[in-house]
Amino acid sequence: MFWGMKPDALLYPTPKGLYCAPGDFYVDPVHPVERALITHGHADHARSGHTAVMATRQTLDIMRIRYGEQFCVSEHVAELRQTTVINGVTVSFYPAGHVLGSAQIAIEKDGMRIVVSGDYKRRADPTCLPFEPVKCDVFITEATFGLPVFHHPDDRAEIGKLITSLKQFPERSHLVGAYALGKAQRVIALLREGGHDAPIYIHGALTKLCDYYETQGIALGDLRPATLTGKDKSMFAGAVIIGPPSAFADKWARRFIDPVSIFASGWMMVRQRAKQRGVELPIILSDHCDWPELLATISEIQPGEVWVTHGREEALVRWCALQGIAARPLHLVGYDDEGE
């Protein structure tokens, strides 16, 4: 029970997204608004067209890379763990562990603190800062993999499957589908960590983001354009080639000789999804929490209430109820699995 400000008086869902009425701002709005606080750079959370945007420096940079210089009218850098007051509401940003620049947003007024997690994961990731638990009255958690069936295997063991395949099939190119922001760079970093120091070829859609990661001190090694103009196709034999999932449906993916089709996603746990995509080597690699990690996070934070959004909401709400934690689904629309 909350004796001061009620949570719904501080933050509530609207068709445009989560809205803080006292502060007059939205969090990750799905339509253009006057003032937006953005958790991370994936397109379902970070859209162009807002008047004022507040986010971490890296998220603002990523939005500029994706949308151009005019992605908003004015931008405001949120320094991690520092407080800013907006119309009497205190906001602060904390690492979310999802992708480079991702942050949770704590919103506070009159003794009530709500933390919007955005998307987050708990596993170690060489390409971004780790998630930091933040004590709060209300924790708003995603539930992308919010079903008990989702227990993701060890990340390095999954990348080990790719490294093993390279040794087993040195005559075949290995074509990896990975989302352009976060997943592609994480696959590259894990390959390097696993000892794969050969050149990695990347689709043009990944170039600017990979270059930006390098400027942020994240070493990705020897990356080369995956182009065939004037080149012998045999040069890609035994090579890793990474492109966005959309590229696998066009002629770009058909250029390579007898490629091993690979897709890196938490959804590769679902065999039917792998089969539908024609994936030969599924790599189960998620930038979201699996079921045990969601439960562990809620247990660690110990919020008075949990709000569940964009994912499999009902199962997590039910688990909270069984633990004596008040919980409810938010049923927000406009968010997908771009980061997955």
Tab-separated table of C-alpha atoms in Angstrom:
chain	number	residue	atom	x	y	z
A	1	MET	CA	0.000	0.000	0.000
A	2	PHE	CA	1.277	3.460	-0.888
A	3	TRP	CA	0.610	6.260	1.596
A	4	GLY	CA	1.926	9.187	-0.460
A	5	MET	CA	1.452	9.784	-4.168
A	6	LYS	CA	-0.286	6.928	-5.956
A	7	PRO	CA	1.618	5.328	-8.843
A	8	ASP	CA	-1.083	6.125	-11.396
A	9	ALA	CA	-0.894	9.788	-10.477
A	10	LEU	CA	2.784	9.802	-11.430
A	11	LEU	CA	2.835	7.570	-14.515
A	12	TYR	CA	0.197	5.821	-16.573
A	13	PRO	CA	-0.220	4.225	-20.018
A	14	THR	CA	-1.747	6.172	-22.911
A	15	PRO	CA	-2.030	5.421	-26.658
A	16	LYS	CA	1.204	7.368	-27.161
A	17	GLY	CA	3.080	5.490	-24.433
A	18	LEU	CA	3.784	5.864	-20.727
A	19	TYR	CA	2.959	9.414	-19.639
A	20	CYS	CA	4.084	11.314	-16.554
A	21	ALA	CA	1.417	13.984	-16.042
A	22	PRO	CA	3.184	15.985	-13.276
A	23	GLY	CA	6.374	16.146	-15.384
A	24	ASP	CA	4.531	16.430	-18.703
A	25	PHE	CA	6.756	13.911	-20.488
A	26	TYR	CA	6.488	10.484	-22.088
A	27	VAL	CA	8.795	7.465	-21.833
A	28	ASP	CA	9.540	5.725	-25.157
A	29	PRO	CA	6.472	7.208	-26.890
A	30	VAL	CA	5.294	5.544	-30.087
A	31	HIS	CA	4.124	8.833	-31.643
A	32	PRO	CA	5.794	12.268	-31.785
A	33	VAL	CA	5.437	14.247	-28.537
A	34	GLU	CA	6.748	17.491	-27.055
A	35	ARG	CA	9.062	15.854	-24.487
A	36	ALA	CA	10.313	12.251	-24.661
A	37	LEU	CA	12.614	10.277	-22.371
A	38	ILE	CA	14.129	7.372	-24.302
A	39	THR	CA	15.494	4.168	-22.755
A	40	HIS	CA	17.509	2.909	-25.747
A	41	GLY	CA	18.037	3.170	-29.469
A	42	HIS	CA	15.934	0.328	-30.891
A	43	ALA	CA	13.337	1.645	-33.309
A	44	ASP	CA	10.325	0.435	-31.318
A	45	HIS	CA	11.449	2.576	-28.366
A	46	ALA	CA	13.337	5.431	-30.038
A	47	ARG	CA	11.393	7.177	-32.777
A	48	SER	CA	12.143	10.408	-34.588
A	49	GLY	CA	9.925	13.479	-34.646
A	50	HIS	CA	9.819	14.419	-30.962
A	51	THR	CA	10.423	18.039	-30.023
A	52	ALA	CA	12.741	17.441	-27.049
A	53	VAL	CA	14.516	14.132	-26.346
A	54	MET	CA	16.382	13.149	-23.194
A	55	ALA	CA	18.520	10.010	-23.285
A	56	THR	CA	22.060	8.852	-22.631
A	57	ARG	CA	24.739	10.304	-24.894
A	58	GLN	CA	25.134	6.963	-26.667
A	59	THR	CA	21.404	6.582	-27.301
A	60	LEU	CA	21.225	10.110	-28.719
A	61	ASP	CA	24.173	9.327	-30.988
A	62	ILE	CA	22.529	6.110	-32.139
A	63	MET	CA	19.292	7.949	-32.913
A	64	ARG	CA	21.283	10.440	-34.990
A	65	ILE	CA	22.977	7.608	-36.901
A	66	ARG	CA	19.647	5.944	-37.617
A	67	TYR	CA	17.446	8.983	-38.292
A	68	GLY	CA	19.792	11.805	-39.260
A	69	GLU	CA	20.747	15.102	-37.638
A	70	GLN	CA	17.149	16.349	-37.460
A	71	PHE	CA	15.731	13.434	-35.442
A	72	CYS	CA	14.462	15.948	-32.863
A	73	VAL	CA	14.418	19.700	-32.258
A	74	SER	CA	16.472	19.662	-29.047
A	75	GLU	CA	18.382	16.913	-27.278
A	76	HIS	CA	19.340	16.619	-23.628
A	77	VAL	CA	22.039	14.278	-22.357
A	78	ALA	CA	21.146	12.149	-19.340
A	79	GLU	CA	24.258	11.341	-17.323
A	80	LEU	CA	24.001	7.961	-15.645
A	81	ARG	CA	23.040	8.027	-11.952
A	82	GLN	CA	22.615	11.836	-11.994
A	83	THR	CA	19.292	13.460	-11.165
A	84	THR	CA	17.399	15.964	-13.297
A	85	VAL	CA	14.226	17.759	-12.238
A	86	ILE	CA	11.497	18.190	-14.854
A	87	ASN	CA	8.498	20.243	-13.692
A	88	GLY	CA	9.016	19.076	-10.125
A	89	VAL	CA	9.598	15.416	-11.041
A	90	THR	CA	13.046	13.921	-10.453
A	91	VAL	CA	14.372	11.582	-13.146
A	92	SER	CA	17.587	9.560	-13.276
A	93	PHE	CA	19.037	6.998	-15.672
A	94	TYR	CA	20.726	3.687	-14.773
A	95	PRO	CA	22.335	1.028	-17.004
A	96	ALA	CA	19.919	-1.588	-18.369
A	97	GLY	CA	22.393	-4.047	-19.901
A	98	HIS	CA	20.340	-4.353	-23.094
A	99	VAL	CA	22.481	-2.655	-25.764
A	100	LEU	CA	25.026	0.152	-25.903
A	101	GLY	CA	23.570	3.247	-24.236
A	102	SER	CA	20.487	1.498	-22.852
A	103	ALA	CA	19.117	2.753	-19.562
A	104	GLN	CA	16.366	2.279	-17.033
A	105	ILE	CA	14.612	5.496	-16.044
A	106	ALA	CA	13.712	6.226	-12.419
A	107	ILE	CA	10.850	8.715	-11.989
A	108	GLU	CA	10.268	10.190	-8.509
A	109	LYS	CA	7.880	12.602	-6.827
A	110	ASP	CA	6.493	12.979	-3.302
A	111	GLY	CA	8.067	9.762	-2.027
A	112	MET	CA	6.954	7.608	-4.977
A	113	ARG	CA	9.626	6.063	-7.200
A	114	ILE	CA	8.781	4.188	-10.400
A	115	VAL	CA	11.513	2.554	-12.476
A	116	VAL	CA	10.862	1.967	-16.171
A	117	SER	CA	13.248	-0.800	-17.224
A	118	GLY	CA	12.785	-0.456	-20.973
A	119	ASP	CA	14.374	-3.626	-22.347
A	120	TYR	CA	17.059	-5.247	-20.187
A	121	LYS	CA	19.159	-8.347	-19.663
A	122	ARG	CA	21.211	-9.666	-16.755
A	123	ARG	CA	23.960	-11.559	-18.572
A	124	ALA	CA	27.481	-10.231	-19.026
A	125	ASP	CA	27.849	-8.482	-22.374
A	126	PRO	CA	31.192	-7.097	-23.599
A	127	THR	CA	29.381	-4.439	-25.660
A	128	CYS	CA	27.411	-2.554	-22.982
A	129	LEU	CA	27.282	-1.688	-19.293
A	130	PRO	CA	25.612	-4.280	-17.037
A	131	PHE	CA	22.131	-3.887	-15.574
A	132	GLU	CA	22.036	-2.130	-12.203
A	133	PRO	CA	19.159	-3.034	-9.841
A	134	VAL	CA	17.398	0.096	-8.588
A	135	LYS	CA	15.183	-0.041	-5.505
A	136	CYS	CA	11.735	1.332	-6.220
A	137	ASP	CA	8.074	1.284	-5.285
A	138	VAL	CA	6.945	0.200	-8.751
A	139	PHE	CA	9.099	-1.730	-11.211
A	140	ILE	CA	7.958	-1.725	-14.839
A	141	THR	CA	9.432	-4.806	-16.450
A	142	GLU	CA	9.377	-6.115	-19.986
A	143	ALA	CA	8.317	-9.732	-20.503
A	144	THR	CA	9.570	-10.594	-23.986
A	145	PHE	CA	10.469	-14.086	-22.768
A	146	GLY	CA	8.018	-14.105	-19.886
A	147	LEU	CA	7.047	-17.761	-19.994
A	148	PRO	CA	8.490	-20.608	-17.863
A	149	VAL	CA	9.583	-22.470	-21.010
A	150	PHE	CA	12.257	-19.879	-21.768
A	151	HIS	CA	15.573	-20.876	-20.193
A	152	HIS	CA	18.316	-19.546	-22.449
A	153	PRO	CA	21.538	-21.565	-22.668
A	154	ASP	CA	25.032	-20.210	-22.040
A	155	ASP	CA	25.916	-17.463	-24.532
A	156	ARG	CA	29.475	-18.604	-25.084
A	157	ALA	CA	28.414	-22.188	-25.648
A	158	GLU	CA	26.030	-20.961	-28.342
A	159	ILE	CA	28.772	-18.972	-30.081
A	160	GLY	CA	30.941	-22.064	-29.684
A	161	LYS	CA	28.510	-23.867	-32.005
A	162	LEU	CA	29.313	-21.328	-34.717
A	163	ILE	CA	33.066	-21.644	-34.146
A	164	THR	CA	32.779	-25.444	-34.328
A	165	SER	CA	30.819	-25.223	-37.578
A	166	LEU	CA	33.538	-23.036	-39.103
A	167	LYS	CA	36.030	-25.813	-38.407
A	168	GLN	CA	33.723	-28.546	-39.673
A	169	PHE	CA	32.753	-26.767	-42.901
A	170	PRO	CA	35.734	-24.637	-43.953
A	171	GLU	CA	34.518	-24.598	-47.568
A	172	ARG	CA	31.179	-22.922	-46.705
A	173	SER	CA	30.471	-19.313	-45.806
A	174	HIS	CA	28.577	-18.830	-42.550
A	175	LEU	CA	25.771	-16.310	-43.004
A	176	VAL	CA	24.560	-14.938	-39.660
A	177	GLY	CA	21.321	-12.986	-39.265
A	178	ALA	CA	21.572	-10.522	-36.398
A	179	TYR	CA	19.821	-7.236	-35.702
A	180	ALA	CA	21.864	-4.173	-36.597
A	181	LEU	CA	21.948	-2.570	-33.159
A	182	GLY	CA	23.284	-4.631	-30.290
A	183	LYS	CA	22.953	-8.208	-31.478
A	184	ALA	CA	25.358	-7.945	-34.432
A	185	GLN	CA	28.056	-6.280	-32.311
A	186	ARG	CA	27.547	-8.779	-29.500
A	187	VAL	CA	27.937	-11.736	-31.882
A	188	ILE	CA	31.168	-10.201	-33.199
A	189	ALA	CA	32.512	-9.504	-29.701
A	190	LEU	CA	31.722	-13.046	-28.528
A	191	LEU	CA	33.394	-14.513	-31.613
A	192	ARG	CA	36.511	-12.476	-30.841
A	193	GLU	CA	36.364	-13.563	-27.225
A	194	GLY	CA	36.129	-17.174	-28.424
A	195	GLY	CA	39.351	-16.829	-30.382
A	196	HIS	CA	38.003	-16.112	-33.872
A	197	ASP	CA	40.377	-13.417	-35.111
A	198	ALA	CA	39.808	-13.788	-38.865
A	199	PRO	CA	38.131	-10.980	-40.818
A	200	ILE	CA	34.359	-10.804	-40.350
A	201	TYR	CA	32.315	-9.498	-43.263
A	202	ILE	CA	29.333	-7.247	-42.572
A	203	HIS	CA	26.350	-6.001	-44.550
A	204	GLY	CA	26.364	-2.272	-45.288
A	205	ALA	CA	23.438	-1.706	-42.915
A	206	LEU	CA	25.733	-2.573	-39.989
A	207	THR	CA	28.693	-0.392	-40.918
A	208	LYS	CA	27.822	2.918	-39.240
A	209	LEU	CA	26.742	1.286	-35.995
A	210	CYS	CA	29.798	-0.970	-35.835
A	211	ASP	CA	32.012	2.063	-36.507
A	212	TYR	CA	30.265	3.899	-33.671
A	213	TYR	CA	30.801	1.000	-31.259
A	214	GLU	CA	34.522	1.217	-32.053
A	215	THR	CA	34.532	4.923	-31.135
A	216	GLN	CA	33.061	3.946	-27.765
A	217	GLY	CA	35.992	1.672	-26.976
A	218	ILE	CA	34.366	-1.609	-27.998
A	219	ALA	CA	36.897	-3.467	-30.132
A	220	LEU	CA	35.296	-5.543	-32.883
A	221	GLY	CA	38.440	-6.508	-34.771
A	222	ASP	CA	38.902	-6.713	-38.523
A	223	LEU	CA	35.533	-5.945	-40.151
A	224	ARG	CA	35.168	-5.820	-43.925
A	225	PRO	CA	32.274	-5.050	-46.289
A	226	ALA	CA	30.390	-8.132	-47.475
A	227	THR	CA	30.365	-7.063	-51.106
A	228	LEU	CA	31.070	-9.203	-54.152
A	229	THR	CA	31.613	-6.603	-56.865
A	230	GLY	CA	34.738	-7.596	-58.731
A	231	LYS	CA	35.575	-10.270	-56.182
A	232	ASP	CA	35.829	-14.030	-56.313
A	233	LYS	CA	33.004	-15.652	-54.336
A	234	SER	CA	35.472	-18.225	-53.015
A	235	MET	CA	37.000	-15.549	-50.767
A	236	PHE	CA	34.010	-16.026	-48.439
A	237	ALA	CA	34.620	-19.754	-47.975
A	238	GLY	CA	34.991	-20.424	-44.266
A	239	ALA	CA	34.169	-16.796	-43.432
A	240	VAL	CA	31.584	-15.300	-41.093
A	241	ILE	CA	29.223	-12.880	-42.819
A	242	ILE	CA	26.749	-10.906	-40.699
A	243	GLY	CA	23.684	-9.089	-41.968
A	244	PRO	CA	20.314	-7.879	-40.682
A	245	PRO	CA	17.446	-10.387	-40.906
A	246	SER	CA	15.783	-8.338	-43.655
A	247	ALA	CA	18.770	-8.923	-45.952
A	248	PHE	CA	18.164	-12.666	-45.931
A	249	ALA	CA	15.011	-12.224	-47.978
A	250	ASP	CA	16.706	-10.411	-50.860
A	251	LYS	CA	19.311	-11.252	-53.468
A	252	TRP	CA	22.203	-10.164	-51.215
A	253	ALA	CA	21.993	-13.421	-49.244
A	254	ARG	CA	21.849	-15.511	-52.404
A	255	ARG	CA	25.233	-14.288	-53.596
A	256	PHE	CA	27.179	-16.622	-51.357
A	257	ILE	CA	28.027	-20.187	-52.334
A	258	ASP	CA	26.387	-22.913	-50.228
A	259	PRO	CA	26.158	-20.789	-47.058
A	260	VAL	CA	25.364	-22.159	-43.625
A	261	SER	CA	22.203	-20.246	-42.670
A	262	ILE	CA	22.408	-18.989	-39.079
A	263	PHE	CA	20.187	-16.759	-36.994
A	264	ALA	CA	21.132	-15.335	-33.574
A	265	SER	CA	18.058	-14.757	-31.410
A	266	GLY	CA	16.409	-15.849	-28.198
A	267	TRP	CA	13.526	-17.011	-30.382
A	268	MET	CA	15.708	-19.764	-31.812
A	269	MET	CA	14.616	-21.773	-28.778
A	270	VAL	CA	11.338	-22.188	-30.654
A	271	ARG	CA	12.081	-24.810	-33.302
A	272	GLN	CA	9.178	-23.763	-35.488
A	273	ARG	CA	10.605	-20.252	-35.795
A	274	ALA	CA	13.954	-21.628	-36.900
A	275	LYS	CA	12.250	-23.915	-39.387
A	276	GLN	CA	10.125	-21.084	-40.799
A	277	ARG	CA	13.238	-18.999	-41.421
A	278	GLY	CA	15.090	-21.914	-43.013
A	279	VAL	CA	17.804	-21.705	-40.357
A	280	GLU	CA	20.372	-24.481	-40.491
A	281	LEU	CA	22.270	-23.456	-37.357
A	282	PRO	CA	20.120	-21.656	-34.743
A	283	ILE	CA	22.109	-19.638	-32.206
A	284	ILE	CA	20.088	-18.946	-29.047
A	285	LEU	CA	21.399	-15.530	-28.045
A	286	SER	CA	19.047	-13.036	-26.411
A	287	ASP	CA	19.374	-9.407	-25.391
A	288	HIS	CA	16.446	-9.885	-23.010
A	289	CYS	CA	16.015	-11.776	-19.741
A	290	ASP	CA	14.742	-15.324	-19.820
A	291	TRP	CA	12.133	-16.525	-17.312
A	292	PRO	CA	14.493	-17.286	-14.375
A	293	GLU	CA	16.271	-13.956	-14.873
A	294	LEU	CA	13.008	-12.031	-14.806
A	295	LEU	CA	12.023	-13.711	-11.550
A	296	ALA	CA	15.465	-13.171	-10.023
A	297	THR	CA	15.389	-9.484	-10.936
A	298	ILE	CA	12.007	-8.883	-9.317
A	299	SER	CA	13.081	-10.828	-6.231
A	300	GLU	CA	16.278	-8.774	-5.982
A	301	ILE	CA	14.618	-5.377	-6.391
A	302	GLN	CA	11.658	-6.233	-4.109
A	303	PRO	CA	9.298	-3.568	-5.445
A	304	GLY	CA	5.941	-2.932	-3.832
A	305	GLU	CA	4.269	-3.398	-7.201
A	306	VAL	CA	5.189	-4.724	-10.646
A	307	TRP	CA	3.789	-3.532	-13.965
A	308	VAL	CA	4.422	-5.829	-16.916
A	309	THR	CA	4.654	-4.739	-20.522
A	310	HIS	CA	5.433	-5.702	-24.146
A	311	GLY	CA	5.684	-9.421	-23.956
A	312	ARG	CA	4.064	-12.439	-22.336
A	313	GLU	CA	2.499	-10.402	-19.569
A	314	GLU	CA	-0.032	-12.695	-17.903
A	315	ALA	CA	2.345	-15.440	-16.752
A	316	LEU	CA	4.619	-12.968	-14.986
A	317	VAL	CA	1.654	-11.187	-13.416
A	318	ARG	CA	0.438	-14.560	-12.143
A	319	TRP	CA	3.862	-15.422	-10.686
A	320	CYS	CA	3.964	-12.080	-8.859
A	321	ALA	CA	0.506	-12.733	-7.406
A	322	LEU	CA	1.669	-16.114	-6.086
A	323	GLN	CA	4.589	-14.349	-4.381
A	324	GLY	CA	2.274	-11.802	-2.788
A	325	ILE	CA	3.450	-8.974	-5.043
A	326	ALA	CA	0.810	-6.702	-6.547
A	327	ALA	CA	1.121	-6.785	-10.340
A	328	ARG	CA	-0.747	-5.876	-13.485
A	329	PRO	CA	-0.259	-5.916	-17.254
A	330	LEU	CA	-0.025	-2.596	-19.072
A	331	HIS	CA	-1.007	-3.845	-22.548
A	332	LEU	CA	1.114	-1.220	-24.282
A	333	VAL	CA	1.074	-1.399	-28.077
A	334	GLY	CA	3.666	-0.466	-30.677
A	335	TYR	CA	6.631	-2.398	-29.280
A	336	ASP	CA	8.143	-5.407	-31.046
A	337	ASP	CA	11.233	-7.599	-30.953
A	338	GLU	CA	13.631	-5.465	-32.994
A	339	GLY	CA	16.376	-6.013	-30.432
A	340	GLU	CA	15.865	-9.759	-30.464
